Every structure is written in C-alpha cells, then in structure tokens.
Coordinates of C-alpha atoms and ligand atoms in Angstrom, one line a residue:
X1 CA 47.2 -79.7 -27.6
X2 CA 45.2 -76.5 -27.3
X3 CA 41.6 -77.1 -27.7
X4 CA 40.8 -77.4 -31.5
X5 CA 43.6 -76.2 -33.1
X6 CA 43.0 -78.3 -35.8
X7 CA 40.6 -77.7 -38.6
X8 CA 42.2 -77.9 -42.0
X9 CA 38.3 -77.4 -43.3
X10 CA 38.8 -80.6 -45.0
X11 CA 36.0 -83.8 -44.9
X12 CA 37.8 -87.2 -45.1
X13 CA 36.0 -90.7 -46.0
X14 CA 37.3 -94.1 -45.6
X15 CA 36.4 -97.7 -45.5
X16 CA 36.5 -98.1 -41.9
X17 CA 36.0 -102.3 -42.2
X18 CA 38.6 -104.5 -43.2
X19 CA 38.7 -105.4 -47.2
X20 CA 37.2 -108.7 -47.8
X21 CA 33.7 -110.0 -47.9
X22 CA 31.4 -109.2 -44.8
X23 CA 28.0 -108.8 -43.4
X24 CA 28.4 -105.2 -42.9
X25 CA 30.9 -102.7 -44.3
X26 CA 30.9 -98.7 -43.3
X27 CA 32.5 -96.1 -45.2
X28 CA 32.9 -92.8 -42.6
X29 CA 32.8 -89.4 -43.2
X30 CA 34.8 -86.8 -40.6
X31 CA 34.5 -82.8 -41.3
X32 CA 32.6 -79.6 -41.9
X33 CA 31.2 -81.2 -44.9
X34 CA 30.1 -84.5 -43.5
X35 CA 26.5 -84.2 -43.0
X36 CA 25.4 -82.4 -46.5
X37 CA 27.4 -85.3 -48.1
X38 CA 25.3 -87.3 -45.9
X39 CA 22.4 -85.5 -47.3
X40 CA 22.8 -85.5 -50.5
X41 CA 23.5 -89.8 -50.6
X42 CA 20.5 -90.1 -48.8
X43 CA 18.2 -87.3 -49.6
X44 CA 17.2 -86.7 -46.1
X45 CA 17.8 -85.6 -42.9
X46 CA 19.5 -87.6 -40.4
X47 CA 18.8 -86.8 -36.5
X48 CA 21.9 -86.9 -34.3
X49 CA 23.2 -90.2 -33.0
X50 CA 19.9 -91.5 -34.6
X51 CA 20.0 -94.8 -37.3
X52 CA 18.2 -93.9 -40.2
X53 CA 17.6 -96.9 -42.6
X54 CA 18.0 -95.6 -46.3
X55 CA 19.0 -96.0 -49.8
X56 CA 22.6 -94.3 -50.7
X57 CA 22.1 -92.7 -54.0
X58 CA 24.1 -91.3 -56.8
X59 CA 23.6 -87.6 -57.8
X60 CA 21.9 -89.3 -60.8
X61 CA 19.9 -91.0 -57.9
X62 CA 20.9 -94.2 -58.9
X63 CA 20.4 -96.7 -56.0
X64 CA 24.5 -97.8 -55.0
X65 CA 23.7 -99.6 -51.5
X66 CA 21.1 -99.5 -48.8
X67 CA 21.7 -100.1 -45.0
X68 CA 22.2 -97.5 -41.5
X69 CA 23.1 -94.0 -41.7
X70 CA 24.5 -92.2 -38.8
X71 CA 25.3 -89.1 -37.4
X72 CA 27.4 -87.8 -34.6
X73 CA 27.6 -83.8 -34.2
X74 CA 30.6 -82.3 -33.4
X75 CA 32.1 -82.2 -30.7
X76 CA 30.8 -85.3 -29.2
X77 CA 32.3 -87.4 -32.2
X78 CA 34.9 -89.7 -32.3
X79 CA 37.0 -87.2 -33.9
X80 CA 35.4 -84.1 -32.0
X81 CA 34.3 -83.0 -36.0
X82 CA 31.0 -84.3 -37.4
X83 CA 30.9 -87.5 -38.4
X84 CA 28.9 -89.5 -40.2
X85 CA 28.9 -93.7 -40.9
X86 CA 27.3 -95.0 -44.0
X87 CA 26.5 -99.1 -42.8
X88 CA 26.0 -100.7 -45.9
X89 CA 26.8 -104.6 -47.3
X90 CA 30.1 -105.5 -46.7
X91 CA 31.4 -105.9 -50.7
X92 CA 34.4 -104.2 -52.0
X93 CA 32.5 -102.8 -54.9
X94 CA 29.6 -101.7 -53.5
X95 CA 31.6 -99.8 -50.8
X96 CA 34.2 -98.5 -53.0
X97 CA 31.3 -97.3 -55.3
X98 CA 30.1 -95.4 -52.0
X99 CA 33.1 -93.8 -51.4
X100 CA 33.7 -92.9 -55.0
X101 CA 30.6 -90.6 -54.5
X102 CA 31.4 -88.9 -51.8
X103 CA 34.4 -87.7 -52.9
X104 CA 32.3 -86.8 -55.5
X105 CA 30.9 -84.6 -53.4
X106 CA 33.6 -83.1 -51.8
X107 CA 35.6 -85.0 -49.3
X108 CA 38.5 -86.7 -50.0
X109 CA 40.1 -89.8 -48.9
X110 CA 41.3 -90.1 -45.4
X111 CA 45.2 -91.0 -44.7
X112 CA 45.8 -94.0 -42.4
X113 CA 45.3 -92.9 -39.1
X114 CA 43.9 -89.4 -39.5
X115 CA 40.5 -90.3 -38.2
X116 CA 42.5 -90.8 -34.9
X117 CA 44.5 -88.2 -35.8
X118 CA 42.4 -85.7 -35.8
X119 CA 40.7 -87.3 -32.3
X120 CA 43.7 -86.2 -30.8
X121 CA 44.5 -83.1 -32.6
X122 CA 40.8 -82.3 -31.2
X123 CA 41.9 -83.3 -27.9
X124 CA 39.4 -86.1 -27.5
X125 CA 42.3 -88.8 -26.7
X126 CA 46.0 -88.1 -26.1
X127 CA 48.4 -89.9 -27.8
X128 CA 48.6 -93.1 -25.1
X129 CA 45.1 -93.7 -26.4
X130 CA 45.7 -93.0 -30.1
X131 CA 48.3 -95.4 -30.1
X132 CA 46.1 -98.4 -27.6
X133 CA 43.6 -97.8 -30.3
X134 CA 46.1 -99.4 -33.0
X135 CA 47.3 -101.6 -30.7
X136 CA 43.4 -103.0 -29.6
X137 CA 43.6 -103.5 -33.5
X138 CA 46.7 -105.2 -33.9
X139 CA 46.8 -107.4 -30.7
X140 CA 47.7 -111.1 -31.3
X141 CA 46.2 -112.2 -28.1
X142 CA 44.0 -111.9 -25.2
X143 CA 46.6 -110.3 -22.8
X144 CA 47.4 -107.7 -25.4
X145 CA 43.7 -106.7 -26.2
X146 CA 43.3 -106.4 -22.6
X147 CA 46.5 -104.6 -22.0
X148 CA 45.7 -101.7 -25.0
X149 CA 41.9 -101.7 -23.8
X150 CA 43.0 -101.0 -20.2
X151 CA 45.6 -98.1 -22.5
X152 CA 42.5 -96.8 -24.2
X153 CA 40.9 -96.3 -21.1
X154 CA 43.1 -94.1 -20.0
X155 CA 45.2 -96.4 -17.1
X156 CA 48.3 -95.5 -18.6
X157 CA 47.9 -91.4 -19.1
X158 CA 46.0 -91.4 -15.7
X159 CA 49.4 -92.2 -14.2
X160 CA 51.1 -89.9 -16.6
X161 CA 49.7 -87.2 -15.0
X162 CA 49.9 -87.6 -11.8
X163 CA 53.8 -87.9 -12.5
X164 CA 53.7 -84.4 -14.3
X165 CA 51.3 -82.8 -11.6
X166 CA 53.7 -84.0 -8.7
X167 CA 56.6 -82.6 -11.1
X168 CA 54.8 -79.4 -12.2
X169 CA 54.1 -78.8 -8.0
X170 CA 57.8 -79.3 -7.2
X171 CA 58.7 -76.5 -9.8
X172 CA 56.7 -74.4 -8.5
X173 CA 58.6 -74.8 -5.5
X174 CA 62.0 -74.5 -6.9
X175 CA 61.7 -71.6 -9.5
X176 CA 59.7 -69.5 -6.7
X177 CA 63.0 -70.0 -4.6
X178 CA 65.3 -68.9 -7.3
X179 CA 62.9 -66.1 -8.0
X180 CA 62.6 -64.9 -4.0
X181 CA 66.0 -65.6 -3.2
X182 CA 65.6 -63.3 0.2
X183 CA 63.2 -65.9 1.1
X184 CA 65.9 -67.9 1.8
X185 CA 65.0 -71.7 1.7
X186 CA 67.5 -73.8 2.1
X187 CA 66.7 -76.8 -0.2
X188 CA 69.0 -79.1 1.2
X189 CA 68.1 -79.0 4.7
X190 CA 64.3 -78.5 4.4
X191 CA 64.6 -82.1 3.0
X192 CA 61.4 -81.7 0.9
X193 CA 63.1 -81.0 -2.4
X194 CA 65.2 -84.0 -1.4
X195 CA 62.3 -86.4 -0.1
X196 CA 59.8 -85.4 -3.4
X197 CA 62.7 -86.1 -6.3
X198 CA 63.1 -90.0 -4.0
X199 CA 59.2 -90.2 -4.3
X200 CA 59.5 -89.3 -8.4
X201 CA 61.9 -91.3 -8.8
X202 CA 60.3 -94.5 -7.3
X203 CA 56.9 -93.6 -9.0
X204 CA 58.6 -93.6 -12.4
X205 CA 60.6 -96.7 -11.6
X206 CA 56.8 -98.4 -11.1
X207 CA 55.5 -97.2 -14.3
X208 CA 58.4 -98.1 -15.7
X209 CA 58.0 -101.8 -14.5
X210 CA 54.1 -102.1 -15.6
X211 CA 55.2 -100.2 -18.8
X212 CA 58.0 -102.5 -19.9
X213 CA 55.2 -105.7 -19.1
X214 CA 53.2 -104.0 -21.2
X215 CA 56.0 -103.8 -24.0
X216 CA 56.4 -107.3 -23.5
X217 CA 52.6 -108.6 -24.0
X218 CA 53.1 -105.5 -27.6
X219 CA 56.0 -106.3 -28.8
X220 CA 57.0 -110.5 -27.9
X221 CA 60.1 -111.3 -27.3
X222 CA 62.2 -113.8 -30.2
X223 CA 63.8 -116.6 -29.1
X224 CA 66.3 -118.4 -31.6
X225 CA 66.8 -122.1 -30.2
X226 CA 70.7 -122.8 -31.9
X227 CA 72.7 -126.1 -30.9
X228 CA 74.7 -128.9 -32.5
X229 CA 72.3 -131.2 -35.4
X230 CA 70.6 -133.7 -33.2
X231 CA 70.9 -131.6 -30.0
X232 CA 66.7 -131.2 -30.2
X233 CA 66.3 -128.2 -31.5
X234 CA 63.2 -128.9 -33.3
X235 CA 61.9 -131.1 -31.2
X236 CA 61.6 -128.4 -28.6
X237 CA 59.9 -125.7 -31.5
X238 CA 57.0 -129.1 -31.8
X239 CA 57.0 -129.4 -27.9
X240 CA 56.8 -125.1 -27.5
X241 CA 54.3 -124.9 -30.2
X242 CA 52.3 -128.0 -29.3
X243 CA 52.5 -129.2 -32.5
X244 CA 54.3 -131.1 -35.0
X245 CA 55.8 -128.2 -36.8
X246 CA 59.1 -129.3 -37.5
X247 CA 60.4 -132.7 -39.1
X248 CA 62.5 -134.6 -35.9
X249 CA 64.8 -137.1 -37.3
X250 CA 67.5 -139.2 -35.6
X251 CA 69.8 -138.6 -38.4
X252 CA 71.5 -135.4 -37.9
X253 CA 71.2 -132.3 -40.6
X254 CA 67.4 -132.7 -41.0
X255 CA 66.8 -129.0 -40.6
X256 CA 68.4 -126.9 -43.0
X257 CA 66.4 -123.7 -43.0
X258 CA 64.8 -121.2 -40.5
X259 CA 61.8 -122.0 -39.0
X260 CA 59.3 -119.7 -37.3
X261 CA 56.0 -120.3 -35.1
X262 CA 54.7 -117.3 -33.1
X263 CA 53.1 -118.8 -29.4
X264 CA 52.1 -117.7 -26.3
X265 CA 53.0 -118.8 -22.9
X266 CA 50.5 -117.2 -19.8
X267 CA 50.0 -114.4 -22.5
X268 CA 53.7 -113.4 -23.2
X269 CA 54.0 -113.6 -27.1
X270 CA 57.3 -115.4 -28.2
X271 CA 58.7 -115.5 -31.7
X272 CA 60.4 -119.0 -31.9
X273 CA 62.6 -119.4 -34.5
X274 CA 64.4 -122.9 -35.1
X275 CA 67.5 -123.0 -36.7
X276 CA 69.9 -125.4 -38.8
X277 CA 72.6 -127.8 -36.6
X278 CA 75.7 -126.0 -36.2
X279 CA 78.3 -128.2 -37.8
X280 CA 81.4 -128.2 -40.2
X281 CA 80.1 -129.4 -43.1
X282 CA 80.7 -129.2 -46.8
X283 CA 76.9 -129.1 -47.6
X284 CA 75.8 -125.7 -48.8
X285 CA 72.6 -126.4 -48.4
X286 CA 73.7 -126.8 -44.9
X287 CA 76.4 -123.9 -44.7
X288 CA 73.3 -121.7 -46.1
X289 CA 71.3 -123.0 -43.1
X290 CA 73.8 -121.9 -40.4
X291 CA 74.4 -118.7 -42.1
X292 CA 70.9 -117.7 -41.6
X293 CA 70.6 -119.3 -38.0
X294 CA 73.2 -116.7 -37.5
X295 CA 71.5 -113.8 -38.6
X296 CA 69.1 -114.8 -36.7
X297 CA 70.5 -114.8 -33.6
X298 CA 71.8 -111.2 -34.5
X299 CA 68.2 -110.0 -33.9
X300 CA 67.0 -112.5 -31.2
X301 CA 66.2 -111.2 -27.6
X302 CA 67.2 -115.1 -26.3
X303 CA 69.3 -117.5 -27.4
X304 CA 68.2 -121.0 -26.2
X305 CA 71.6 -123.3 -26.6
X306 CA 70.6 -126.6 -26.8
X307 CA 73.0 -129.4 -26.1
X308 CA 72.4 -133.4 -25.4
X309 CA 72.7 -134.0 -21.8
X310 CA 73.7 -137.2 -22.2
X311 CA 76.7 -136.3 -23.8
X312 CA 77.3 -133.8 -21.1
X313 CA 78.4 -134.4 -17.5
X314 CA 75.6 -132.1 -16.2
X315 CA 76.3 -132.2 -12.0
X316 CA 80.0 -132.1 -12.0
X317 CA 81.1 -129.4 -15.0
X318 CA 82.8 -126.5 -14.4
X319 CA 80.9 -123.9 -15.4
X320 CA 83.4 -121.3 -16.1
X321 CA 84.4 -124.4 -18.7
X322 CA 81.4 -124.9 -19.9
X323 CA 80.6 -121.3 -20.4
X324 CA 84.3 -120.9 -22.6
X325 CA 83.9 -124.4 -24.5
X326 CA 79.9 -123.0 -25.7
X327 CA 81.6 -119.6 -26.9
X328 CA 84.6 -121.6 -28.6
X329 CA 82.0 -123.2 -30.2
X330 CA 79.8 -120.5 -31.2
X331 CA 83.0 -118.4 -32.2
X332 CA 84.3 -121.3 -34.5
X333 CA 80.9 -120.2 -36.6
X334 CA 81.9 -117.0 -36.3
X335 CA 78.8 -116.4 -33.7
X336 CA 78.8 -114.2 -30.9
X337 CA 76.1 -115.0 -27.9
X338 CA 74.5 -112.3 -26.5
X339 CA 75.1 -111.7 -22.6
X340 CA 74.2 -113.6 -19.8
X341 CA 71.5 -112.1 -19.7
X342 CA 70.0 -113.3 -22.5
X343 CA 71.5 -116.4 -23.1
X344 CA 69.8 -119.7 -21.7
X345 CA 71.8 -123.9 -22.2
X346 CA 69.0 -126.0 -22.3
X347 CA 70.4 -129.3 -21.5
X348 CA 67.9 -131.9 -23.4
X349 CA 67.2 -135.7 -23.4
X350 CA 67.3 -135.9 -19.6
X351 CA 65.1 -139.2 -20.1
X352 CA 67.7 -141.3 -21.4
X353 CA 70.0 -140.3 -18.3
X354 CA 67.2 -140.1 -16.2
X355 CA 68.7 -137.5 -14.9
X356 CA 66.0 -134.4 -13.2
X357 CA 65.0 -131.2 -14.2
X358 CA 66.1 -128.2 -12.9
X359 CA 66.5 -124.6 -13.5
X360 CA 69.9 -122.6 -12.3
X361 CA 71.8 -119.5 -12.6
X362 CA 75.3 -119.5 -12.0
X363 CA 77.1 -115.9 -12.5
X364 CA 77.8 -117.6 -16.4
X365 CA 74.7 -118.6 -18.2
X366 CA 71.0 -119.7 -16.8
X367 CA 70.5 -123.2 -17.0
X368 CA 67.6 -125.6 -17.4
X369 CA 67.6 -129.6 -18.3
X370 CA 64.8 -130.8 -19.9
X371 CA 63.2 -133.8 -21.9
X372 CA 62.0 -132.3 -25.5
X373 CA 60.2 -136.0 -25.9
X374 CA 58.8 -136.2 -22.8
X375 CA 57.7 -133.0 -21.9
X376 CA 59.5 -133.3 -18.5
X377 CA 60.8 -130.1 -16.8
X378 CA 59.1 -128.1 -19.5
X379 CA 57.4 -126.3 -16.9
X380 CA 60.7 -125.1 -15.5
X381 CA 61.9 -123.9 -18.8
X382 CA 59.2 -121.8 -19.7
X383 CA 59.4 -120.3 -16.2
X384 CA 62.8 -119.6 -16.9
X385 CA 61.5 -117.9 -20.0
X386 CA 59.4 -116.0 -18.6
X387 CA 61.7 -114.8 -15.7
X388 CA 64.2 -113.6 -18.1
X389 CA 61.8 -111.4 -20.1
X390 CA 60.9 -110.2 -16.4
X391 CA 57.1 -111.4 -17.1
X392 CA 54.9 -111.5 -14.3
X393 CA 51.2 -113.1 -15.9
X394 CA 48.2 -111.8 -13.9
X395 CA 49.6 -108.0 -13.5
X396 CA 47.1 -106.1 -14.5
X397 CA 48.9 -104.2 -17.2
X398 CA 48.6 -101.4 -19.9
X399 CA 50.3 -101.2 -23.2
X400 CA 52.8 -99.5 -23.8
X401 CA 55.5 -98.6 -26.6
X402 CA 59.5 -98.8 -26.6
X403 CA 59.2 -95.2 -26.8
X404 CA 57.1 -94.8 -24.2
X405 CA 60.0 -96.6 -22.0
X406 CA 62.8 -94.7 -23.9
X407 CA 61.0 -91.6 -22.6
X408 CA 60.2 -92.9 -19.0
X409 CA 64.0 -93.4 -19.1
X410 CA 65.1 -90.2 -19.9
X411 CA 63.0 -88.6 -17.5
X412 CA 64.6 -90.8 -14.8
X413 CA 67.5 -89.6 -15.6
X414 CA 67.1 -85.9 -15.5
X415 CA 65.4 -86.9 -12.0
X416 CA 68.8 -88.6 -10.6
X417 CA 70.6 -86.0 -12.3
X418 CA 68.4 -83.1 -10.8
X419 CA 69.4 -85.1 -7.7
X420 CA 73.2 -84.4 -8.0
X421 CA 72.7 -80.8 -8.8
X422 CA 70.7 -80.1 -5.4
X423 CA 72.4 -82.6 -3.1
X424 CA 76.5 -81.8 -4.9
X425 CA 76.3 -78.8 -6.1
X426 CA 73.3 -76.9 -4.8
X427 CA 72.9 -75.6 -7.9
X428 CA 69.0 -75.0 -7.9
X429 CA 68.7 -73.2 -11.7
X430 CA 70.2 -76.6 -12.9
X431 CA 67.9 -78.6 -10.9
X432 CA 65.1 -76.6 -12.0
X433 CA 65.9 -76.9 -15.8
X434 CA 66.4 -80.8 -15.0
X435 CA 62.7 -80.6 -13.6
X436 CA 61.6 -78.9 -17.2
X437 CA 63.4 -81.4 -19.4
X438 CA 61.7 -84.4 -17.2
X439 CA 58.5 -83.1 -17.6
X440 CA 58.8 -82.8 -21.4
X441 CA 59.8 -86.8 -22.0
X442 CA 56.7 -87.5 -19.6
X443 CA 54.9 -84.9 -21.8
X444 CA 56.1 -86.8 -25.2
X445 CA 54.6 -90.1 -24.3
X446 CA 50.8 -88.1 -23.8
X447 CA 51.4 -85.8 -26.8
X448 CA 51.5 -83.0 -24.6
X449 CA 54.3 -82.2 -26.2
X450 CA 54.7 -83.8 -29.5
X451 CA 56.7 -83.0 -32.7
X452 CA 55.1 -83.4 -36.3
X453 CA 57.7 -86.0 -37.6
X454 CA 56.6 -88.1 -34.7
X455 CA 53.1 -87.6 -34.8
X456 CA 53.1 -88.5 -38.6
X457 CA 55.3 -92.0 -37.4
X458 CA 52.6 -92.6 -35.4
X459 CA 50.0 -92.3 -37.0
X460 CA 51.0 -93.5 -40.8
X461 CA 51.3 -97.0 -39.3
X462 CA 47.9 -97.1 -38.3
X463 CA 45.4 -98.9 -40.8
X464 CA 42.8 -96.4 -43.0
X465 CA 39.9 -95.7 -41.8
X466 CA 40.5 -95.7 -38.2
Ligands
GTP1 N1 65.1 -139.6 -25.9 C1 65.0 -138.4 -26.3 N2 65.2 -138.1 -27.6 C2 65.1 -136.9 -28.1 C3 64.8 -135.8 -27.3 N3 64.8 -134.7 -28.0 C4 65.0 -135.0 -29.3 N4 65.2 -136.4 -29.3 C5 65.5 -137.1 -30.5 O1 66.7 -136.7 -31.1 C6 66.7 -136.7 -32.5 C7 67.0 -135.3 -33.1 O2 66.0 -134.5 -32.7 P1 65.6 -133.1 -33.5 O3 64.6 -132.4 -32.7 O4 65.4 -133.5 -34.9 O5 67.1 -132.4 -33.4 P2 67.6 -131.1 -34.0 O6 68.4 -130.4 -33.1 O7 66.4 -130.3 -34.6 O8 68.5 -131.7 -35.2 P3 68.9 -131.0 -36.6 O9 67.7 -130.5 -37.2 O10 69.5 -132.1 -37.4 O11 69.9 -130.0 -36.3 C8 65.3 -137.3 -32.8 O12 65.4 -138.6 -33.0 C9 64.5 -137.0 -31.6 O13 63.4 -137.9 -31.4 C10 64.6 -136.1 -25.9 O14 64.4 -135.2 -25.0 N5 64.8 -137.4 -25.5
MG2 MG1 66.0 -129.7 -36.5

C-alpha cells in the first residue's frame, strides 16, 4: 500500500473493551477530528502520549465519567492517524453515554475492524499482522497466543519477503535477458536460473510447513469418534477430555445425540465430537442419532473408528479384510470414510484381552489399540493424532491462515511450472510471467497486493473496536 493513501477525513469511536462489567473500559477515537473531540469532553489540552486524569463532560458540561485521557499524534499511532483513548469505568452505560457524545461531536462509529484497518491502509502493519492481531484475540490456547504474537511481530512477513526479494532479483535477471537478447545468456546452461527456482522452491516448501503448523494451532482439527453402541466411544471423549463428559453404560444405545468437547493435546486444538452407536435399529430417537453422527463425519478432518478388540482377532486379521468389512459397514449406513489418510481404527478394551498397545500403519488404515478404562496406550493414540495432523509441539511457529497456505500453494506452483517452461521449453517470456504471477500470491498474503472484497472479509470478522 503506498504510504497514506488512506484518509477518508472521517474520525471513528468505539468501545475498544469487551461488553460486560469491568474495572476499566476505553472508548477510542481515530482521525483528523480526534483530539478537538478530545478537547471539547475534557475541556483541556492533552500532551502527546501523556495520561491526563479528567472528568469527560457533556457539551452541557454535565459530568458522564471520569478516568485517563490519552493522546497519540499521528503518525506514531496505532492507526498512523491521531488517536485518542478515553479510560473510564468499565459500565456499559457509562461508556455508551461516552460514545453517544462523541459522535455528538463529530465522529461516527467505527466498523469492526477498521481501527486495524486503517493501521494497514496507513502502512503501519501489513496484512499478516492485521490478521495475528485478531487471531492474539481469538486464541483458545497458549500455543495459539504465542503463535499469532510471534505473527504480530512480524516472523511470518519477515519471511514473506525475503521470498519476494529472492523472486523480485531473479526477474530482474530473466526480463533483462529477454530485453538484451544480443547478450546472449543461455539460461539453461548458466544453471543459475535453474539452481535459484530449486532454492524458491525449497524455501516455500519450509514456510509452507511452519505455516500449515500454524494453521493447525488457528484452526484445530475435528475428530468424530464413530463405532458400533458399546464399542467405547464415549468412554474415549471422558478419557480425551479428562473428564466425565459423557454417560458410559454397559447397555448399548446410551448415546443418542452428538456430543462435543473442544481439548488440547501439547497445544494442538482438537474438536471431539462423540457420536450415537451405529446400529439397525427401529428407534428414532436412535435413527435421529446416527443421522447426525453422519453429518458429522461429512465435516470431520478424522474419523476415529472404534471397535471392541475383544471381539476382534487383532494379530492375525487380514487387513485388506478388515479395511473392506469397516467400509461394508459404514456403507450399510450409507457412510462414506474419508481416506486413509484421515481415517484412524482404534481398537478398544485391550484390558480384558490383555492384549498391548500399539500404533501401526498398514497401506489400509492407521491403527492403534487401546484401553478407554484404563488409560493404557493412550499415549500412543494421541501420538498417532498428532502425526496425522502433521503436528510437531515445540516448533516455534507463527500463525497463519488457510489462505495464507492456498496462496503459498499457488505460488509453488507457478515456481514448478516456471521450472518446465525454462528446463522443456526454454521459453523465458513464460517463465518470466510465471515469476510475476508467484510473486502476486506471496504478495496477497502481506497485502501487498490485496483486492477490496478481500480486505473487507478480513477485516469484517474482526471484533469493533480493534
Ligand atoms: N474393560 C473395558 N471396558 C470398557 C472400555 N471402554 C469402554 N468400556 C465399557 O464398555 C461399555 C460401553 O462404553 P461406552 O463408552 O458407553 O460405549 P459407547 O461406544 O459410547 O456406546 P454407545 O453410546 O451405546 O454407542 C461401558 O460399560 C464401559 O465401561 C475399556 O477399554 N475396557
Ligand atoms: Mg456413547
């Protein structure tokens, strides 16, 4: 973004605490007409970056409030305008009542988002940042506080742009060729063309790796546990969850709806979801049950299939049979698993066999057997967990979007595909436009280049007053 574009002249004002009851609640002012609002509230001057305790008055000068008023010239402001917080008690009225009069006198309420918005229209964060601030907000754990702080702090861009300077350098190199053409550089057998789209490639393929983490620690990852009544099922959610969430009967039926706890294992976020026991049954309470059980594993990243290894002879199966009998099953309910991938058995009740734990993979399904009473091989099983979502815990990681790895993606792509047009076909215009369109997807996740639809996605999710 070119350097304050943005000035629409207008002053916004929001409650920038959360609604409720607190100690302290500040209503902030951003714009040209921040500080003689300011003014007039407090009927005095404030210094810059300076607290000033005073009353906030009405024009009438009746007393609303009392508490901190500060003031933050432009550009070194939040928003690069001038801004000014008004700390007062943290009461809806009393804070609504303050920002009743300052529209009063002349700015008008700010849209979710815009104070950031502005920020980066004022090119005092890019969009990484913009988006880590909502994130700090909205984080649901430690890891993902961490993970947006390290975002905010510019980790993320940082590498960015050191991906578009090494891009910007190579084009450079490649248009001046087209342009000089009696220079005569051979691209192919100078090798550096060659050797500096490997070295984009594998830096992209590292961000890519951190970024996805960093999706992970965002976004969570749902994991529907589905299985024959009995199987465990809940038993596992109480075991996952620590907790005695679900009602664990012998008699099997006893759950009959959906049931959902959000945990965290070594900072990955997981969406458990418990189901009804699949079964033929004339119930519709029950029928009801599997019906939504199978809308939920329409959305789910995992499907845990839990089955009762004592029923099941767990060393000497076939798993090629195994794998056909579980999707007979599953189809007979008119459920499709999702791939291998995705798809875990979790062989349960190991105690009463006393059979071990273990963890495999054959070229069919992963595979763990556990104890949902006893705890034993749980250990194993949320490793397996965590190796499917590809989660390694102690990376020091940054936040990051799905579009942010949609984009990374793309601009792999033109990469590899830049690579065919130099190596096949020598065709160095078509390698140089692949370059461009690269650079633009790596631009999109900074905002360097952005489109207004997708700024206003952005930001409109963000809460007011930030
Ligand atoms: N010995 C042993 N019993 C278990 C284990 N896991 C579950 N059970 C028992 O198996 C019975 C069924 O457990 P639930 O967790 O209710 O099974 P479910 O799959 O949720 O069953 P529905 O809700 O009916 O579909 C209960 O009596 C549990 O105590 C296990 O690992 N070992
Ligand atoms: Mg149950």
């Amino acid at each position: 973004m070119a350097n304050n574009t943005f000035m629409d002249g207008e002053t916004i004002a929001a409650i920038a605490t959360a609604a409720g009851k607190g100690g302290i609640g500040i209503v902030r002012l951003s714009g040209p007409k921040a500080m003689s609002i300011a003014k007039q509230l407090i009927q005095a001057d404030l210094s810059p970056r300076h607290a000033l305790f005073s009353s906030f008055l009405t024009s009438d000068l009746e007393k609303i409030d009392e508490g901190i008023a500060l003031y933050f010239p432009k550009p070194n402001s939040f928003t690069g305008e001038d801004v000014v917080e008004l700390q007062g008690h943290g009461g809806a009225v009393v804070l609504n009542l303050l920002l009743a009069e300052t529209i009063k006198l002349g700015a008008r309420i700010a849209r979710p988002g815009e104070f950031s918005e502005r920020a980066f229209l004022n090119d005092k964060i890019d969009l990484i940042q913009a988006e880590a601030i909502a994130d700090i907000i909205e984080s649901r754990s430690e890891t993902a506080a961490k993970s947006a702080m390290r975002s905010l702090s510019g980790e993320f861009s940082k590498k960015i742009h050191t991906l578009t300077e090494d891009i910007t350098k190579l084009r450079v190199y490649v248009e001046a060729a087209i342009d000089f053409p009696e220079e005569e550089v051979d691209f192919v057998s100078d090798g550096y063309v060659l050797n500096a789209l490997n070295n984009l490639n594998n830096s992209i393929e590292k961000i890519w790796q951190k970024a996805k983490q960093g999706s992970l620690i965002r976004d969570g990852v749902s994991v529907v546990i589905i299985g024959k009544p009995n199987a465990g099922k809940s038993s596992l959610l109480n075991l996952l969850a620590g907790d005695d969430l679900a009602i664990v009967n012998p008699r099997a039926g006893t759950t009959r709806d959906i049931l959902r706890e959000d945990i965290q294992i070594d900072g990955l976020p997981l969406r458990i979801v418990d189901t009804a026991g699949l079964r033929d049954s004339e119930d519709e309470v029950e029928q009801e049950g599997i019906r939504r059980a199978k809308k939920e594993i329409e959305k789910a990243d995992i499907v845990l299939f839990m089955r009762d290894a004592v029923l099941e002879n767990l060393t000497t199966e076939d798993k090629k049979q195994t794998f056909d009998k579980i999707h007979q099953e599953l189809a007979s309910f008119k459920i499709t698993p999702p791939d291998n991938s995705a798809f875990i058995v979790v062989n349960n009740k190991i105690d009463i066999n006393k059979a071990s734990p273990f963890i495999n993979s054959n070229p069919y399904f992963t595979e763990v057997a556990l104890s949902a009473k006893t705890g034993e091989g749980f250990n194993l099983f949320t490793d397996s967990l965590k190796n499917l979502c590809g989660f390694n815990e102690g990376e020091s990681n940054f936040v990051a979007r799905s579009r942010h790895i949609e984009a990374l993606d793309h601009a792999r792509d033109y990469i590899l595909q830049g690579k065919v047009q130099l190596v096949d076909n020598q065709a160095s215009e078509l390698l140089a436009e692949d370059l461009r369109q690269a650079q633009s997807y790596l631009g999109s996740i900074t905002g360097a280049v952005s489109s207004d639809d997708l700024l206003g996605e952005i930001f409109s999710s963000f809460c007011i007053g930030k």
